Amino acid sequence: MLFPRSGRAVQNLSAAGMSALLLASAMKHFRDPAFYRPVVPDYLCREDAGAGQSPAPAHPLAILSRDEWIAVSGLLELAAAVAILVPFTRRLAATGTALMFTAFLAGHLDALRRAYGPQGNPVQRKVHTLRLPLQAPLIAWAWSLRTRGVRAGGGAEL
């Protein structure tokens, strides 16, 4: 049969799709970090002071610069892309990926808030209005990879 109907095959195909998406996103973090800059909340970003100046007081979560957050999230997506392919690590990786996508909601909400603020423009409003709801299916998809496949006969595979 060209397309097996077992739940395991569907689960593996779904995991491969999620892995490809995560890998493409991870690569984009390093090729085009500017794409991700708007979705890193300001309160997470450390403001590096110039030579001889002390940094301004920051939020307690402001431990990395914006570019460092982008690089770290790219590395996390790369690790998730690999781990989600391996059946032994898939459940943990899928849980972590769903949590990561959920955490990214804060950045998307912050970007949307800024897009509709005084410095925002119509293009930013459109982009971030469309980008935010895409997180919901990504979270659901990652979460769905936590379960084991179901055999064609209806029983769960172990």
PDB file of C-alpha atoms in Angstrom:
ATOM      1  CA  MET A   1       0.000   0.000   0.000  1.00  0.00           C
ATOM      2  CA  LEU A   2       1.413   3.390  -0.999  1.00  0.00           C
ATOM      3  CA  PHE A   3       0.003   5.291   1.989  1.00  0.00           C
ATOM      4  CA  PRO A   4      -0.213   3.099   5.087  1.00  0.00           C
ATOM      5  CA  ARG A   5      -3.255   3.832   7.236  1.00  0.00           C
ATOM      6  CA  SER A   6      -1.738   2.989  10.577  1.00  0.00           C
ATOM      7  CA  GLY A   7      -1.702   5.664  13.220  1.00  0.00           C
ATOM      8  CA  ARG A   8       2.032   5.171  13.644  1.00  0.00           C
ATOM      9  CA  ALA A   9       2.663   6.056   9.989  1.00  0.00           C
ATOM     10  CA  VAL A  10       0.450   9.135  10.226  1.00  0.00           C
ATOM     11  CA  GLN A  11       2.186  10.146  13.459  1.00  0.00           C
ATOM     12  CA  ASN A  12       5.624   9.739  11.871  1.00  0.00           C
ATOM     13  CA  LEU A  13       4.550  11.769   8.838  1.00  0.00           C
ATOM     14  CA  SER A  14       3.141  14.486  11.088  1.00  0.00           C
ATOM     15  CA  ALA A  15       6.356  14.512  13.130  1.00  0.00           C
ATOM     16  CA  ALA A  16       8.405  14.823   9.930  1.00  0.00           C
ATOM     17  CA  GLY A  17       6.258  17.776   8.852  1.00  0.00           C
ATOM     18  CA  MET A  18       6.663  19.508  12.219  1.00  0.00           C
ATOM     19  CA  SER A  19      10.390  18.814  12.133  1.00  0.00           C
ATOM     20  CA  ALA A  20      10.702  20.339   8.653  1.00  0.00           C
ATOM     21  CA  LEU A  21       8.801  23.433   9.787  1.00  0.00           C
ATOM     22  CA  LEU A  22      10.975  23.808  12.896  1.00  0.00           C
ATOM     23  CA  LEU A  23      14.148  23.307  10.866  1.00  0.00           C
ATOM     24  CA  ALA A  24      13.106  25.941   8.314  1.00  0.00           C
ATOM     25  CA  SER A  25      12.251  28.358  11.117  1.00  0.00           C
ATOM     26  CA  ALA A  26      15.528  27.659  12.939  1.00  0.00           C
ATOM     27  CA  MET A  27      17.500  28.360   9.767  1.00  0.00           C
ATOM     28  CA  LYS A  28      15.564  31.603   9.238  1.00  0.00           C
ATOM     29  CA  HIS A  29      16.533  32.732  12.758  1.00  0.00           C
ATOM     30  CA  PHE A  30      20.158  32.825  11.592  1.00  0.00           C
ATOM     31  CA  ARG A  31      19.665  33.903   7.955  1.00  0.00           C
ATOM     32  CA  ASP A  32      17.102  36.642   8.636  1.00  0.00           C
ATOM     33  CA  PRO A  33      17.028  37.538  12.345  1.00  0.00           C
ATOM     34  CA  ALA A  34      15.272  40.842  11.541  1.00  0.00           C
ATOM     35  CA  PHE A  35      12.119  38.824  10.802  1.00  0.00           C
ATOM     36  CA  TYR A  36      11.981  37.800  14.475  1.00  0.00           C
ATOM     37  CA  ARG A  37      13.034  41.119  16.049  1.00  0.00           C
ATOM     38  CA  PRO A  38       9.469  42.473  16.417  1.00  0.00           C
ATOM     39  CA  VAL A  39       8.285  39.405  18.327  1.00  0.00           C
ATOM     40  CA  VAL A  40      10.926  39.568  21.053  1.00  0.00           C
ATOM     41  CA  PRO A  41       9.300  41.606  23.822  1.00  0.00           C
ATOM     42  CA  ASP A  42      11.268  44.640  24.958  1.00  0.00           C
ATOM     43  CA  TYR A  43      10.995  43.571  28.594  1.00  0.00           C
ATOM     44  CA  LEU A  44      13.046  40.452  27.800  1.00  0.00           C
ATOM     45  CA  CYS A  45      15.874  42.395  26.213  1.00  0.00           C
ATOM     46  CA  ARG A  46      18.923  43.562  28.050  1.00  0.00           C
ATOM     47  CA  GLU A  47      20.017  47.014  26.956  1.00  0.00           C
ATOM     48  CA  ASP A  48      23.766  46.941  26.608  1.00  0.00           C
ATOM     49  CA  ALA A  49      25.332  50.216  27.658  1.00  0.00           C
ATOM     50  CA  GLY A  50      28.043  51.893  25.655  1.00  0.00           C
ATOM     51  CA  ALA A  51      31.666  52.021  26.823  1.00  0.00           C
ATOM     52  CA  GLY A  52      31.972  53.627  30.246  1.00  0.00           C
ATOM     53  CA  GLN A  53      28.217  53.684  30.872  1.00  0.00           C
ATOM     54  CA  SER A  54      26.269  51.527  33.268  1.00  0.00           C
ATOM     55  CA  PRO A  55      23.206  49.726  31.902  1.00  0.00           C
ATOM     56  CA  ALA A  56      19.774  51.055  32.771  1.00  0.00           C
ATOM     57  CA  PRO A  57      17.744  49.040  35.303  1.00  0.00           C
ATOM     58  CA  ALA A  58      15.947  46.292  33.491  1.00  0.00           C
ATOM     59  CA  HIS A  59      13.213  43.752  33.946  1.00  0.00           C
ATOM     60  CA  PRO A  60      14.453  40.650  35.836  1.00  0.00           C
ATOM     61  CA  LEU A  61      13.906  38.538  32.698  1.00  0.00           C
ATOM     62  CA  ALA A  62      16.101  40.865  30.613  1.00  0.00           C
ATOM     63  CA  ILE A  63      19.109  38.573  30.701  1.00  0.00           C
ATOM     64  CA  LEU A  64      19.881  38.471  26.959  1.00  0.00           C
ATOM     65  CA  SER A  65      19.998  40.985  24.147  1.00  0.00           C
ATOM     66  CA  ARG A  66      17.330  40.831  21.431  1.00  0.00           C
ATOM     67  CA  ASP A  67      19.770  39.146  19.037  1.00  0.00           C
ATOM     68  CA  GLU A  68      20.772  36.608  21.692  1.00  0.00           C
ATOM     69  CA  TRP A  69      17.097  35.729  22.312  1.00  0.00           C
ATOM     70  CA  ILE A  70      16.635  35.219  18.571  1.00  0.00           C
ATOM     71  CA  ALA A  71      19.687  32.948  18.407  1.00  0.00           C
ATOM     72  CA  VAL A  72      18.626  30.952  21.490  1.00  0.00           C
ATOM     73  CA  SER A  73      15.118  30.424  20.138  1.00  0.00           C
ATOM     74  CA  GLY A  74      16.620  29.327  16.809  1.00  0.00           C
ATOM     75  CA  LEU A  75      18.796  26.781  18.625  1.00  0.00           C
ATOM     76  CA  LEU A  76      15.777  25.547  20.605  1.00  0.00           C
ATOM     77  CA  GLU A  77      13.815  25.088  17.383  1.00  0.00           C
ATOM     78  CA  LEU A  78      16.748  23.223  15.835  1.00  0.00           C
ATOM     79  CA  ALA A  79      16.955  20.881  18.834  1.00  0.00           C
ATOM     80  CA  ALA A  80      13.189  20.344  18.733  1.00  0.00           C
ATOM     81  CA  ALA A  81      13.339  19.595  14.980  1.00  0.00           C
ATOM     82  CA  VAL A  82      15.788  16.770  15.624  1.00  0.00           C
ATOM     83  CA  ALA A  83      14.220  15.413  18.824  1.00  0.00           C
ATOM     84  CA  ILE A  84      10.698  15.309  17.405  1.00  0.00           C
ATOM     85  CA  LEU A  85      11.853  12.905  14.673  1.00  0.00           C
ATOM     86  CA  VAL A  86      13.098  10.321  17.165  1.00  0.00           C
ATOM     87  CA  PRO A  87      10.210   8.234  18.512  1.00  0.00           C
ATOM     88  CA  PHE A  88      11.985   7.772  21.863  1.00  0.00           C
ATOM     89  CA  THR A  89      12.264  11.556  22.440  1.00  0.00           C
ATOM     90  CA  ARG A  90       9.149  12.624  20.527  1.00  0.00           C
ATOM     91  CA  ARG A  91       6.771  12.916  23.490  1.00  0.00           C
ATOM     92  CA  LEU A  92       9.161  15.109  25.477  1.00  0.00           C
ATOM     93  CA  ALA A  93      10.123  17.142  22.392  1.00  0.00           C
ATOM     94  CA  ALA A  94       6.478  17.629  21.394  1.00  0.00           C
ATOM     95  CA  THR A  95       5.591  18.775  24.912  1.00  0.00           C
ATOM     96  CA  GLY A  96       8.531  21.180  24.916  1.00  0.00           C
ATOM     97  CA  THR A  97       7.633  22.444  21.451  1.00  0.00           C
ATOM     98  CA  ALA A  98       4.019  23.079  22.451  1.00  0.00           C
ATOM     99  CA  LEU A  99       5.263  24.967  25.521  1.00  0.00           C
ATOM    100  CA  MET A 100       7.736  26.909  23.396  1.00  0.00           C
ATOM    101  CA  PHE A 101       4.991  27.943  20.946  1.00  0.00           C
ATOM    102  CA  THR A 102       2.826  28.912  23.924  1.00  0.00           C
ATOM    103  CA  ALA A 103       5.647  31.050  25.343  1.00  0.00           C
ATOM    104  CA  PHE A 104       6.024  32.718  21.943  1.00  0.00           C
ATOM    105  CA  LEU A 105       2.457  34.023  22.356  1.00  0.00           C
ATOM    106  CA  ALA A 106       3.821  36.733  24.673  1.00  0.00           C
ATOM    107  CA  GLY A 107       6.067  38.011  21.903  1.00  0.00           C
ATOM    108  CA  HIS A 108       3.296  37.921  19.312  1.00  0.00           C
ATOM    109  CA  LEU A 109       0.940  39.785  21.640  1.00  0.00           C
ATOM    110  CA  ASP A 110       3.616  42.380  22.374  1.00  0.00           C
ATOM    111  CA  ALA A 111       4.319  42.833  18.647  1.00  0.00           C
ATOM    112  CA  LEU A 112       0.597  43.246  17.987  1.00  0.00           C
ATOM    113  CA  ARG A 113       0.326  45.819  20.795  1.00  0.00           C
ATOM    114  CA  ARG A 114       3.216  47.802  19.331  1.00  0.00           C
ATOM    115  CA  ALA A 115       1.829  47.511  15.781  1.00  0.00           C
ATOM    116  CA  TYR A 116      -1.397  49.177  16.908  1.00  0.00           C
ATOM    117  CA  GLY A 117       0.484  51.750  19.003  1.00  0.00           C
ATOM    118  CA  PRO A 118       1.656  55.201  17.941  1.00  0.00           C
ATOM    119  CA  GLN A 119       4.788  53.856  16.201  1.00  0.00           C
ATOM    120  CA  GLY A 120       2.931  51.105  14.344  1.00  0.00           C
ATOM    121  CA  ASN A 121       1.953  51.178  10.709  1.00  0.00           C
ATOM    122  CA  PRO A 122      -0.661  49.398   8.564  1.00  0.00           C
ATOM    123  CA  VAL A 123       1.785  46.758   7.307  1.00  0.00           C
ATOM    124  CA  GLN A 124       2.846  45.832  10.856  1.00  0.00           C
ATOM    125  CA  ARG A 125      -0.787  45.696  11.925  1.00  0.00           C
ATOM    126  CA  LYS A 126      -1.635  43.313   9.104  1.00  0.00           C
ATOM    127  CA  VAL A 127       1.435  41.094   9.599  1.00  0.00           C
ATOM    128  CA  HIS A 128       1.045  40.741  13.363  1.00  0.00           C
ATOM    129  CA  THR A 129      -2.731  40.377  13.206  1.00  0.00           C
ATOM    130  CA  LEU A 130      -2.200  37.386  10.893  1.00  0.00           C
ATOM    131  CA  ARG A 131       0.862  36.018  12.699  1.00  0.00           C
ATOM    132  CA  LEU A 132      -0.664  35.742  16.175  1.00  0.00           C
ATOM    133  CA  PRO A 133      -3.503  33.293  15.377  1.00  0.00           C
ATOM    134  CA  LEU A 134      -1.071  30.966  13.600  1.00  0.00           C
ATOM    135  CA  GLN A 135       0.297  29.998  17.011  1.00  0.00           C
ATOM    136  CA  ALA A 136      -2.904  28.140  17.973  1.00  0.00           C
ATOM    137  CA  PRO A 137      -2.675  25.456  15.252  1.00  0.00           C
ATOM    138  CA  LEU A 138       1.074  25.142  15.862  1.00  0.00           C
ATOM    139  CA  ILE A 139       0.485  24.538  19.573  1.00  0.00           C
ATOM    140  CA  ALA A 140      -2.266  22.006  18.809  1.00  0.00           C
ATOM    141  CA  TRP A 141      -0.118  20.253  16.211  1.00  0.00           C
ATOM    142  CA  ALA A 142       2.863  19.966  18.548  1.00  0.00           C
ATOM    143  CA  TRP A 143       0.609  18.755  21.369  1.00  0.00           C
ATOM    144  CA  SER A 144      -0.918  16.104  19.080  1.00  0.00           C
ATOM    145  CA  LEU A 145       2.524  14.598  18.551  1.00  0.00           C
ATOM    146  CA  ARG A 146       2.629  13.635  22.233  1.00  0.00           C
ATOM    147  CA  THR A 147       0.251  10.719  21.679  1.00  0.00           C
ATOM    148  CA  ARG A 148       1.159   7.407  20.213  1.00  0.00           C
ATOM    149  CA  GLY A 149      -0.293   6.309  16.901  1.00  0.00           C
ATOM    150  CA  VAL A 150      -3.476   4.266  16.631  1.00  0.00           C
ATOM    151  CA  ARG A 151      -3.573   1.056  14.638  1.00  0.00           C
ATOM    152  CA  ALA A 152      -5.977   0.662  11.759  1.00  0.00           C
ATOM    153  CA  GLY A 153      -7.959  -1.774  13.929  1.00  0.00           C
ATOM    154  CA  GLY A 154      -8.592   0.897  16.563  1.00  0.00           C
ATOM    155  CA  GLY A 155      -6.153  -0.195  19.277  1.00  0.00           C
ATOM    156  CA  ALA A 156      -3.419   2.088  20.475  1.00  0.00           C
ATOM    157  CA  GLU A 157       0.122   1.208  19.495  1.00  0.00           C
ATOM    158  CA  LEU A 158       2.725   1.042  22.235  1.00  0.00           C
TER     159      LEU A 158
END
